[in-house]
Coordinates of C-alpha atoms and ligand atoms in Angstrom, one line a residue:
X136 CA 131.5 -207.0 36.4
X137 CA 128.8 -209.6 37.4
X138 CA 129.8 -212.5 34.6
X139 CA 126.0 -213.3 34.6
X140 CA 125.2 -209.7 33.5
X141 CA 124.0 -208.3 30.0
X142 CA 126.3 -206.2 27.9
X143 CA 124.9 -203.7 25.9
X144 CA 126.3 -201.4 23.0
X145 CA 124.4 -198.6 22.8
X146 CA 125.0 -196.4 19.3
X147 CA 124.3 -192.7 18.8
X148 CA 125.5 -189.5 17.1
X149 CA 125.6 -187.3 20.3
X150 CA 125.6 -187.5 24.0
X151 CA 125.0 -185.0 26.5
X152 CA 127.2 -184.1 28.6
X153 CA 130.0 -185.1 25.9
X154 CA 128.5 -183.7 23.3
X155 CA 124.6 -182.3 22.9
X156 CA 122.9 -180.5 20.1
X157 CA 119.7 -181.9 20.1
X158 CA 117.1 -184.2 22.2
X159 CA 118.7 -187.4 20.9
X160 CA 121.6 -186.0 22.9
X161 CA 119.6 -186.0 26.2
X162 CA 118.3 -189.1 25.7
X163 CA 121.6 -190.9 24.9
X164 CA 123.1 -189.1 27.3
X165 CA 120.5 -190.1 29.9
X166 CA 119.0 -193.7 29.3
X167 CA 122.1 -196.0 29.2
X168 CA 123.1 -194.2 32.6
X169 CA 119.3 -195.1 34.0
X170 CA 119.6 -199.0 32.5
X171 CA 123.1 -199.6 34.3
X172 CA 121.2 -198.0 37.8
X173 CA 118.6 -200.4 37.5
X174 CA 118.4 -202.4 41.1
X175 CA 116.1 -204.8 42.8
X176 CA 113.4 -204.8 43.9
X177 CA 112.3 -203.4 40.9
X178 CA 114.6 -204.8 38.7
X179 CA 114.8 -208.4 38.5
X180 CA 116.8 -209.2 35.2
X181 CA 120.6 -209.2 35.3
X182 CA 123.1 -206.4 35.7
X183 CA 123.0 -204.2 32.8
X184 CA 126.2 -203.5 31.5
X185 CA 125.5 -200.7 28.9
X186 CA 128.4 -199.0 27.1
X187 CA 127.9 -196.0 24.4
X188 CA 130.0 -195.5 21.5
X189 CA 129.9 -192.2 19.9
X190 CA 132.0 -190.6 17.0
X191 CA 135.0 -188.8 18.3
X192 CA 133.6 -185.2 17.2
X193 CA 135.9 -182.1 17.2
X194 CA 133.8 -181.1 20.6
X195 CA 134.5 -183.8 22.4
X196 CA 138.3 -183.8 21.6
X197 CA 137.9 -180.4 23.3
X198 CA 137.2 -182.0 26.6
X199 CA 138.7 -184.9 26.9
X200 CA 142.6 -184.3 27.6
X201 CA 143.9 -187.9 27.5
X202 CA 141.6 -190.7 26.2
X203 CA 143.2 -193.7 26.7
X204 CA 143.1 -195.9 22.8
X205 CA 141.0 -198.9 23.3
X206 CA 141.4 -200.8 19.8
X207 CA 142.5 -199.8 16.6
X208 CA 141.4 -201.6 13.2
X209 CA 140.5 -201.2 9.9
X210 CA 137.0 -200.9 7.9
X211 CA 136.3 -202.4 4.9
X212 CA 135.9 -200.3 1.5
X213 CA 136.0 -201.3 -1.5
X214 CA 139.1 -199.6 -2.6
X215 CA 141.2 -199.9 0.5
X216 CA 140.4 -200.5 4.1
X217 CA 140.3 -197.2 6.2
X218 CA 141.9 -197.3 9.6
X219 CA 139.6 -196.6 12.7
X220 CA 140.6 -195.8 16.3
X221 CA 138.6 -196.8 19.6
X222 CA 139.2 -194.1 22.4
X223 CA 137.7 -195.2 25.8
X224 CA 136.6 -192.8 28.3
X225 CA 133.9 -192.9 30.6
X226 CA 130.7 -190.7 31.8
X227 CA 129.7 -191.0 35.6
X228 CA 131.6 -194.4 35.6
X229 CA 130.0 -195.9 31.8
X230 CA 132.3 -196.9 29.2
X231 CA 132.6 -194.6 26.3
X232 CA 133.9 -195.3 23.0
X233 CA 134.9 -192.6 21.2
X234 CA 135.5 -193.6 17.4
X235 CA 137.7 -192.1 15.5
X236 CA 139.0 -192.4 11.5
X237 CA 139.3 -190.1 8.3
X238 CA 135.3 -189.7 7.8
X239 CA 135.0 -188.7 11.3
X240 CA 135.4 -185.1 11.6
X241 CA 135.6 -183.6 7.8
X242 CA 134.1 -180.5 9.4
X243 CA 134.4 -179.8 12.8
X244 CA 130.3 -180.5 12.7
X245 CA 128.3 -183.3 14.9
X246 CA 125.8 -182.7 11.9
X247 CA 127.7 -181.3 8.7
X248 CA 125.8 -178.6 6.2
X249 CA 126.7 -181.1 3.5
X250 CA 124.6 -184.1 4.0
X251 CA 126.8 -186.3 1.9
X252 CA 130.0 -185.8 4.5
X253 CA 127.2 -186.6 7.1
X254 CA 126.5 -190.2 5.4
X255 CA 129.9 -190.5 4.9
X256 CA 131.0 -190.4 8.8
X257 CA 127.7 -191.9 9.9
X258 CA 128.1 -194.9 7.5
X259 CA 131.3 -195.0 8.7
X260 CA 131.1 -194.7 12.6
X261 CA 128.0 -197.5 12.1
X262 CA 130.4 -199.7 10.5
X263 CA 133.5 -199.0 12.7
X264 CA 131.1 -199.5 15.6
X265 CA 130.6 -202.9 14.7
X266 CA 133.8 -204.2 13.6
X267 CA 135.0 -202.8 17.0
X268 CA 133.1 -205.6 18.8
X269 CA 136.0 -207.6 16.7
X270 CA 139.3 -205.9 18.7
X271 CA 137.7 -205.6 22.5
X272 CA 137.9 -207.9 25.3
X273 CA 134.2 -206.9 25.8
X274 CA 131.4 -208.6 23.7
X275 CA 127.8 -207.2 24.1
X276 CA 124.9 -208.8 23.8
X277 CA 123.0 -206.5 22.6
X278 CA 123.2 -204.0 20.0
X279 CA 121.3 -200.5 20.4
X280 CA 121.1 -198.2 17.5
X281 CA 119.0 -194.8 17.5
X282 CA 118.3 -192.9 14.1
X283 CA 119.3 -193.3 10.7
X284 CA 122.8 -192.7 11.8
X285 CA 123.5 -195.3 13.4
X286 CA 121.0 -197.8 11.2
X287 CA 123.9 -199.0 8.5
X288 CA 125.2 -200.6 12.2
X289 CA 122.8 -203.0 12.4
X290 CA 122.4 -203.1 8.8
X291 CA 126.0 -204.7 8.8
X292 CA 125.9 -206.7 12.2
X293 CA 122.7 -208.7 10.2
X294 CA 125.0 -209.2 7.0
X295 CA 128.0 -210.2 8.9
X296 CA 126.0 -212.7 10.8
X297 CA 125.8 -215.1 8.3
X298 CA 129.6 -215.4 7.8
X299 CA 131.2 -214.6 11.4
X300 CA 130.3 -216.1 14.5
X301 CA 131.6 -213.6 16.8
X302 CA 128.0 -211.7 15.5
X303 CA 125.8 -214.2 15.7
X304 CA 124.5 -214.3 18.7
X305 CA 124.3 -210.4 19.0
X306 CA 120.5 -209.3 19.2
X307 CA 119.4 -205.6 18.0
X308 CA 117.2 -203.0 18.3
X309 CA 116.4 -199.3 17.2
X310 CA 114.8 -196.5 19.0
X311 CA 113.1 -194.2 16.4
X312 CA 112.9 -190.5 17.6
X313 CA 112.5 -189.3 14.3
X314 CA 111.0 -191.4 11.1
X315 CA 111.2 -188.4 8.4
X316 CA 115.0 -188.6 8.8
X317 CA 116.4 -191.8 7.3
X318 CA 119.5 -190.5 6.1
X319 CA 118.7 -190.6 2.4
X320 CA 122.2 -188.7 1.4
X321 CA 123.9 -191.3 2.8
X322 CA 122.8 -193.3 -0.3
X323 CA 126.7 -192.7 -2.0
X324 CA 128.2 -193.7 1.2
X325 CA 126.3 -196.8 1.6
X326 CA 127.6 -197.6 -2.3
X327 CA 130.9 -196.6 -2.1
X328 CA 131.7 -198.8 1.3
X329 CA 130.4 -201.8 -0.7
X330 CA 126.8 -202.4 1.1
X331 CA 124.5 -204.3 -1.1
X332 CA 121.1 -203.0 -1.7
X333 CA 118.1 -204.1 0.7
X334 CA 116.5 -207.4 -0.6
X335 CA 113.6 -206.9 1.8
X336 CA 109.6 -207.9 0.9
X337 CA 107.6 -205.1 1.2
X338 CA 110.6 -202.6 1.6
X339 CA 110.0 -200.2 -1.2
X340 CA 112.5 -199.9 -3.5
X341 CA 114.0 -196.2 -2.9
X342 CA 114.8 -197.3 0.6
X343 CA 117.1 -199.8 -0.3
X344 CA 120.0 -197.9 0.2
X345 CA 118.5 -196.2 3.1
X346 CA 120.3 -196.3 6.5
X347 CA 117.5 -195.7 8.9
X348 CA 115.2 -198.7 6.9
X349 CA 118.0 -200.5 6.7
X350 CA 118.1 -200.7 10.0
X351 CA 114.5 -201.1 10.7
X352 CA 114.8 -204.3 8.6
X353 CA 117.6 -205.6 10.4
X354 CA 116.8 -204.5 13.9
X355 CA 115.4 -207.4 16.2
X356 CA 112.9 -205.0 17.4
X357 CA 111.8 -201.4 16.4
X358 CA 110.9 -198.9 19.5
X359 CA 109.8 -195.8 18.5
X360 CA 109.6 -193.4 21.3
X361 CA 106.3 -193.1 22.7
X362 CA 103.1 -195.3 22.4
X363 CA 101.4 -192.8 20.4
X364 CA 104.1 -192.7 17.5
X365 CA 104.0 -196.4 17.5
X366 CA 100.9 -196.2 16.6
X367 CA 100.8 -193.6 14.3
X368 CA 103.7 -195.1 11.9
X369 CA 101.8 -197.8 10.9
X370 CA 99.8 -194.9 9.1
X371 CA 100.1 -193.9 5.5
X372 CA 99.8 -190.0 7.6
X373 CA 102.7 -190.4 9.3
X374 CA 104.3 -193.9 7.8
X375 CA 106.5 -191.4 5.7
X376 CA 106.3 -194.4 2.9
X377 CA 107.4 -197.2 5.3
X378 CA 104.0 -198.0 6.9
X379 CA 103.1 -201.2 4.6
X380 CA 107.1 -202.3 5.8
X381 CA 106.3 -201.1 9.4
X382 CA 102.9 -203.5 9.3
X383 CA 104.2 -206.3 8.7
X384 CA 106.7 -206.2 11.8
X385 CA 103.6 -205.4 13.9
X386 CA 104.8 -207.7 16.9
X387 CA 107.9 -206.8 16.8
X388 CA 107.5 -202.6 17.5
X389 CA 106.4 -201.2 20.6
X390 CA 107.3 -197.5 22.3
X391 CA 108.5 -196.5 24.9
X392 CA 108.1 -192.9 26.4
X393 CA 111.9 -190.7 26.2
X394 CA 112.2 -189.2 30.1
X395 CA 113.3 -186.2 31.2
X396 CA 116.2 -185.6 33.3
X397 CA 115.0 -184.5 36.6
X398 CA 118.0 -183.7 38.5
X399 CA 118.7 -181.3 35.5
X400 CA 115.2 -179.6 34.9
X401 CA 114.5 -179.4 38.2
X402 CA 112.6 -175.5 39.4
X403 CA 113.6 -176.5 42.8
X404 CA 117.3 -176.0 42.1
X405 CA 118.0 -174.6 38.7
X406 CA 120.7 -172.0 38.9
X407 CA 119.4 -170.0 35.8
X408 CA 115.9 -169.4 37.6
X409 CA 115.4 -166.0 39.2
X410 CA 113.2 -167.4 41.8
X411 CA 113.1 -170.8 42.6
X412 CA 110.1 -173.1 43.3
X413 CA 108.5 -176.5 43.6
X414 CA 104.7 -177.2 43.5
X415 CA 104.9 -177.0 47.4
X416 CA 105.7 -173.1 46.9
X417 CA 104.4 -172.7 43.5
X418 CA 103.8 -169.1 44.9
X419 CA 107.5 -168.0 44.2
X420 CA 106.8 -169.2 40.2
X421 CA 105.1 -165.6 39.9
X422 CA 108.3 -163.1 40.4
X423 CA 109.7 -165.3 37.6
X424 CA 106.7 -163.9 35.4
X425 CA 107.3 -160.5 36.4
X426 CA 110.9 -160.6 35.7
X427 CA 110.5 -162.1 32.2
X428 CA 107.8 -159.4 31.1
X429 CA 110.6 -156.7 33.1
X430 CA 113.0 -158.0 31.0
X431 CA 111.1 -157.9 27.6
X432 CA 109.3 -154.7 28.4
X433 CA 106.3 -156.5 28.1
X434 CA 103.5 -155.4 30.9
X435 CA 104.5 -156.3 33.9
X436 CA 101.1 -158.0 35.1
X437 CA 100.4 -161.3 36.6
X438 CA 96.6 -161.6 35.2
X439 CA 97.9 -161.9 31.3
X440 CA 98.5 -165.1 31.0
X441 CA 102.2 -165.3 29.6
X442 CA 102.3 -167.5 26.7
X443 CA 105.5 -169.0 25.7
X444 CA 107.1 -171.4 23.0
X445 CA 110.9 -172.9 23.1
X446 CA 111.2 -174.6 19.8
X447 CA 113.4 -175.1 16.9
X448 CA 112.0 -173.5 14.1
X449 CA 110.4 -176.3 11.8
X450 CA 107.7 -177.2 9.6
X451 CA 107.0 -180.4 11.9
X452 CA 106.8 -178.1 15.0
X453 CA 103.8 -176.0 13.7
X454 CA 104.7 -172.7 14.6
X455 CA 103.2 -171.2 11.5
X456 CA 99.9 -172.7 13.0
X457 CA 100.5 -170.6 16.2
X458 CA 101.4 -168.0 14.7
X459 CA 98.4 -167.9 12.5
X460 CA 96.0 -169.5 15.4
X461 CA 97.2 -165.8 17.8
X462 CA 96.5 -163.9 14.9
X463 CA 92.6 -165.2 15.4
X464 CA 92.9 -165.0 19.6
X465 CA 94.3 -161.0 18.9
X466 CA 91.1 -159.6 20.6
X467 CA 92.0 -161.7 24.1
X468 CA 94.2 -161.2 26.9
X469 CA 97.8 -162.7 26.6
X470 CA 101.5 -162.3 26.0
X471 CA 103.4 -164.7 24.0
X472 CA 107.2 -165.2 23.9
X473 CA 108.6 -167.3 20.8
X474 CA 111.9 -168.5 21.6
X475 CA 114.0 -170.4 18.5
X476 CA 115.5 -170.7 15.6
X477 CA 115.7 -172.5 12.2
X478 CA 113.6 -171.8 8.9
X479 CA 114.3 -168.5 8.0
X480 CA 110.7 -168.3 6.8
X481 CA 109.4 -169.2 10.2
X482 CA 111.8 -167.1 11.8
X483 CA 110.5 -163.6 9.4
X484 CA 106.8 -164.9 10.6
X485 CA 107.7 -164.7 14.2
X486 CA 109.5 -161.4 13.7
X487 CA 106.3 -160.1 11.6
X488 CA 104.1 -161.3 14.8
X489 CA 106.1 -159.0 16.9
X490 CA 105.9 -156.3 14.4
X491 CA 102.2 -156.5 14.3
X492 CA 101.7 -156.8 18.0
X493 CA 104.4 -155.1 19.7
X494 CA 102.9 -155.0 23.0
X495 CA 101.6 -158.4 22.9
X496 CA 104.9 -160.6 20.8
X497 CA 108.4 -161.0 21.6
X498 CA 110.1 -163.0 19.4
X499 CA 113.9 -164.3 20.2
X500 CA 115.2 -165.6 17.6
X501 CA 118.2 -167.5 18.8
X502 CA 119.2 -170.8 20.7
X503 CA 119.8 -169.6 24.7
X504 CA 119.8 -172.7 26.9
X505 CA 119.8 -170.5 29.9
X506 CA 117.1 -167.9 28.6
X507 CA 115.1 -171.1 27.7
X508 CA 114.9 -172.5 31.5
X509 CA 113.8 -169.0 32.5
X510 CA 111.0 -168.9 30.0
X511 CA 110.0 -172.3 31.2
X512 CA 110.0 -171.3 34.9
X513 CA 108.1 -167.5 33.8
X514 CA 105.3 -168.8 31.6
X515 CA 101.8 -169.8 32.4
X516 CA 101.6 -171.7 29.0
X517 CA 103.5 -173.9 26.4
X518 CA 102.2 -174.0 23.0
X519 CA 103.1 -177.1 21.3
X520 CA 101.3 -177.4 17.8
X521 CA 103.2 -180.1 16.5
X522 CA 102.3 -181.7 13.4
X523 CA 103.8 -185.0 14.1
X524 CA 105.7 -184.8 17.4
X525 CA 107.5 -188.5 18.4
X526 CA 107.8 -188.1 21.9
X527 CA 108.9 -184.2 22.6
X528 CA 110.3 -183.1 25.9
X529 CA 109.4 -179.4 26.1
X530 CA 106.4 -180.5 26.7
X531 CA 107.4 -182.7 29.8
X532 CA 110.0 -180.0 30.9
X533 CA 107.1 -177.4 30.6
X534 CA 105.1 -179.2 33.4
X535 CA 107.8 -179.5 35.4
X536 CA 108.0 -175.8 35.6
X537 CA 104.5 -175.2 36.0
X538 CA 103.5 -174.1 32.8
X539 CA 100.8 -175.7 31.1
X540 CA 101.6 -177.2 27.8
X541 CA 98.6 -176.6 25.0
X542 CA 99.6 -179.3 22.2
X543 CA 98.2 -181.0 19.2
X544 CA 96.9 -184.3 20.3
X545 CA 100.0 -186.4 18.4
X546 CA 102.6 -189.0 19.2
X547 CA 104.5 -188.3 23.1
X548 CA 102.1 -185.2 23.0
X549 CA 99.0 -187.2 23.6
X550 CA 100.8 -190.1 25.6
X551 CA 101.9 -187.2 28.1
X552 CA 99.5 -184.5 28.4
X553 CA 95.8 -185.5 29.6
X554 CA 92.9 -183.1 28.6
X555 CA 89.6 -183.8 30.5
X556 CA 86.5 -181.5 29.7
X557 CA 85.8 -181.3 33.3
X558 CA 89.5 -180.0 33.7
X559 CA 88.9 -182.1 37.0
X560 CA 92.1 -184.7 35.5
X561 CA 93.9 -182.2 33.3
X562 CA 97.6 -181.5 33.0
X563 CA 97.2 -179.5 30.0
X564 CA 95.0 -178.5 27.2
X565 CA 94.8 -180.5 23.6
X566 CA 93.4 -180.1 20.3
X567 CA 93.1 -182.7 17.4
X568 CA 93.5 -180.8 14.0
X569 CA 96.3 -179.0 12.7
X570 CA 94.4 -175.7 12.2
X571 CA 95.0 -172.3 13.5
X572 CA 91.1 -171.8 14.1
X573 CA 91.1 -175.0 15.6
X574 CA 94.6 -174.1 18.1
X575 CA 92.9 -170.3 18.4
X576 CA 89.7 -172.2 19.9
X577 CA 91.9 -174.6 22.4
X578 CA 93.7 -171.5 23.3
X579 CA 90.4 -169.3 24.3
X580 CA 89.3 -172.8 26.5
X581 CA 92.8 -172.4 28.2
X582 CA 92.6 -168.6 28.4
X583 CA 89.0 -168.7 30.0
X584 CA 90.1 -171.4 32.5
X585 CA 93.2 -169.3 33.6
X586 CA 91.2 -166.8 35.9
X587 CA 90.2 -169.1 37.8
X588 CA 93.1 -169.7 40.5
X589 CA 92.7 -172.5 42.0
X590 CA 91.7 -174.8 39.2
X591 CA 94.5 -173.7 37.7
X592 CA 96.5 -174.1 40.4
X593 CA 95.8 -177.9 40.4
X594 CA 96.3 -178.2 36.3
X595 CA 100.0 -176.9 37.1
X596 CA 100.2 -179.4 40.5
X597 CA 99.3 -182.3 38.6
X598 CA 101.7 -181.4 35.9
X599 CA 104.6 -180.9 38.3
X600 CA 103.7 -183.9 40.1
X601 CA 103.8 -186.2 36.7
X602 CA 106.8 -189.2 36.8
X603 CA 109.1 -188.2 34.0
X604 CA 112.1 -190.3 35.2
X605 CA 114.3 -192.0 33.2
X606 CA 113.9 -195.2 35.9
X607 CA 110.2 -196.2 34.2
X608 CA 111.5 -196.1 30.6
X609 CA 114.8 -198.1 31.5
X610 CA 112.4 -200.8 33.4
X611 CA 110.9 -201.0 29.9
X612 CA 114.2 -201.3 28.0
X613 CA 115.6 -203.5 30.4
X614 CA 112.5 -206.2 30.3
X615 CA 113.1 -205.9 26.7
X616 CA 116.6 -207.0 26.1
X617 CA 116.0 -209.7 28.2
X618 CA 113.0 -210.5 25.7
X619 CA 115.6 -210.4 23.2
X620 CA 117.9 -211.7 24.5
X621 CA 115.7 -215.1 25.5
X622 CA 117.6 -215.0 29.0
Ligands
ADP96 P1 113.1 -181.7 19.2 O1 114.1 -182.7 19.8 O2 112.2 -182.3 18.2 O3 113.7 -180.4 18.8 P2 111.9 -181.7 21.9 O4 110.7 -181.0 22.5 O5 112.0 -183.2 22.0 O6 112.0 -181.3 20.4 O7 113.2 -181.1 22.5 C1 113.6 -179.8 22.3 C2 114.6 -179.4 23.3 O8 115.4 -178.3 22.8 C3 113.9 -178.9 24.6 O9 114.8 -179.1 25.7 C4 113.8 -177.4 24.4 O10 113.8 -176.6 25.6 C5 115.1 -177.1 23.6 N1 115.1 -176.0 22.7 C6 114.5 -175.9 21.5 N2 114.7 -174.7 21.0 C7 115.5 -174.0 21.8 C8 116.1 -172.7 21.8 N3 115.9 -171.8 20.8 N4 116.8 -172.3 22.9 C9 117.0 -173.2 23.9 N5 116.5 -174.4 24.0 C10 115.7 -174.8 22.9

């Protein structure tokens, strides 16, 4: 390793390909790979030695036959030290550590159904992550925590800084994909392993105990993950309580966009689709329609616009609003396939669509990778009515595929998609309230502009031509640790 390079611990619950269950998994799974292939001429700081440490989940045992053990050590609680074990593996030539202990793996479950073993083993992996840096030959520079389950890490490295050190010249930051979540039944955990309540001005009081604040108060510097987020958690609308907090460390919280993984959501080459294409042969995009409405014994005709939605089935993802919002656009030409799961409420709504328009609504109800990469590659267009949406990459991965995402104007939605009047810059269509009469009226302006071929043809172009790469994000995250760092 280059001696004058930066070393960077990068924290998170999952990673793909070790383990994946959400888009924190992509992203983990893809950034730290894009910092360490940083090179000149576009990079100019130092070699970026990133390293991820994840918890050693039932999963990943699974697929790893022999990990070699890196450290082992012990975490303080107050009634008895618990042993922790540091496996070390690697993905395409990274580090991994994969931390192991007692809280680890009560269930078998990256996220458990009881929230209180889910603090538990998050509190712990955060603290075992940094009493870790203690027992390797490897020191990082940097700390990099994502969520509120990894927060309580950088909680702890601020705490131990003023006795040890070994931590002190260790600079941190947080990405925030998700504000909403900031691991409040982790609250017992934090007690029980002997963390001190948040003495923080302007920190309300209930979030003293709170690992993803925590960590906001202790991070160096806060990077929610797009622009438009940043933004938008300064506001009482979206500040989920922490916006008068979030104010104050103004200067210190900027976002950065989460990237798509070309290579893997790539039309060009992915196996699952039926016909392949690229927006040099977006011709060959069509038979994937037809095979889709084959499939789902919908019509098979290319001049309904296929409407499609891939999402997990949440309050935050408005899919009661499109529901509702089709309801009102009943009398116009479309097809719309709702592929996800979740709220059981949400899911009886979609099922009811169906019900109600049987030749118009198919609604899968299940989680299908595969299926989800067809859809993508068969529809015409995404709708995306989140309420509050961070960054989102269905969006992203939509335009890859040609299919025009329709989104509520909020957070990565509105940093990614651009909706001109004249259509003449468009990648996609937006819409600023979230209102069904207001999505059913954004729809119509999309439905109406679909006839006409060859603008339409360019809306998908410019989509498919967009840069979603990882390399512009990890220029960003890179300039920033050396900001941090001072180098
Ligand atoms: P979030 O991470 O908030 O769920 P994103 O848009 O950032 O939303 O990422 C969601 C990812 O999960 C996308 O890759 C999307 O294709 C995928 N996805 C969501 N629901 C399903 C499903 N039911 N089946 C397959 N993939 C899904």
């Amino acid at each position: 390793m280059n001696p004058a390079g930066m070393k960077i611990l990068f924290l998170a619950s999952e990673a793909a390909p070790l383990i994946k269950i959400g888009g924190l998994g992509d992203v983990a799974g893809s950034l730290p790979l894009a910092l360490r292939a940083l090179k000149p001429p576009e990079w100019t700081g130092p070699e970026l030695d990133v390293r991820l440490a994840l918890p050693f989940h039932r999963e990943i045992h699974q697929k790893i036959d022999q990990p070699s053990l890196a450290a082992i050590f012990q975490v303080d609680h107050p009634s008895g030290a618990l042993w922790a074990r540091a496996y070390q593996t690697s993905i395409n030539g990274m580090p991994v550590y994969l931390i192991d202990g007692d809280p680890i793996d009560p269930d078998g479950l990256v996220y458990s159904h009881d929230p209180e073993l889910d603090g538990r083993k998050y509190v712990f992996f955060s603290l075992a992550a940094v009493e870790m840096i203690r027992h390797l030959d490897w020191q990082p520079d940097i700390i990099h925590a994502n969520d509120w389950h990894t927060g309580a890490a950088l909680y702890s490295l601020a705490l131990r800084k003023k006795s040890e050190p070994i931590f002190k010249p260790i600079r941190s930051l947080i990405s925030v994909h998700n504000l909403p979540f900031m691991g409040k039944d982790a609250v017992p955990a934090m007690k029980d392993f002997g963390l001190p309540p948040a003495n923080v001005p302007h920190l309300p009081k209930w979030a003293e105990y709170f690992p993803l604040p925590l960590g906001l108060s202790s991070a160096d510097y806060i990077v929610p993950v797009s622009p438009g987020y940043a933004a938008e958690i300064l506001t009482p609308e979206f500040g989920c309580g922490l916006q008068g907090y979030l104010q104050t460390r103004k200067k210190s919280i900027s976002g950065i966009l989460n990237a798509l993984d070309e290579e893997s959501w790539d039309p060009s080459t992915d196996p699952e689709v039926v016909s392949r294409f690229s927006a040099a042969n977006l011709d060959q995009k069509q038979p994937n329609k037809a095979f889709l409405q084959a499939e789902l014994n919908l019509d098979v005709d290319e001049d309904i616009p296929l409407l499609v939605m891939i999402t997990r089935m949440d309050q935050q993802k408005g899919v009661d609003i499109a529901i509702n919002g089709l309801r009102l656009a009943a009398e116009e030409k479309w097809q719309a396939v709702i592929l996800g799961t979740g709220d059981s409420l949400l899911e009886t709504s979609c099922r009811s669509l169906e019900a109600e328009m049987p030749d118009k609504v198919r609604a899968l109800i299940k989680y299908d990778g595969a299926l989800s990469r067809r859809i993508y590659a068969a529809g015409d267009i995404l709708l995306m009515p989140s309420r509050y949406e961070p960054c989102g990459l269905a969006q992203m991965i939509a335009m890859r595929y040609g299919c025009v995402p329709l989104a509520r104007a909020t957070g990565g939605l509105r940093d990614t998609i651009r909706d001109d009047p004249t259509l003449a810059d468009s990648t996609g269509f937006l819409f600023d309230e979230a209102d069904p009469d207001i999505f059913a009226e954004t729809l119509r302006r999309a439905l109406y502009s679909y006839p006409n071929r060859s603008i339409w043809r360019t809306i998908q172009i410019r989509g498919m031509n967009q840069d979603f790469s990882w390399r512009k994000s990890a220029l960003k995250y890179g300039n920033l640790y050396i900001l941090l760092s001072g180098r």
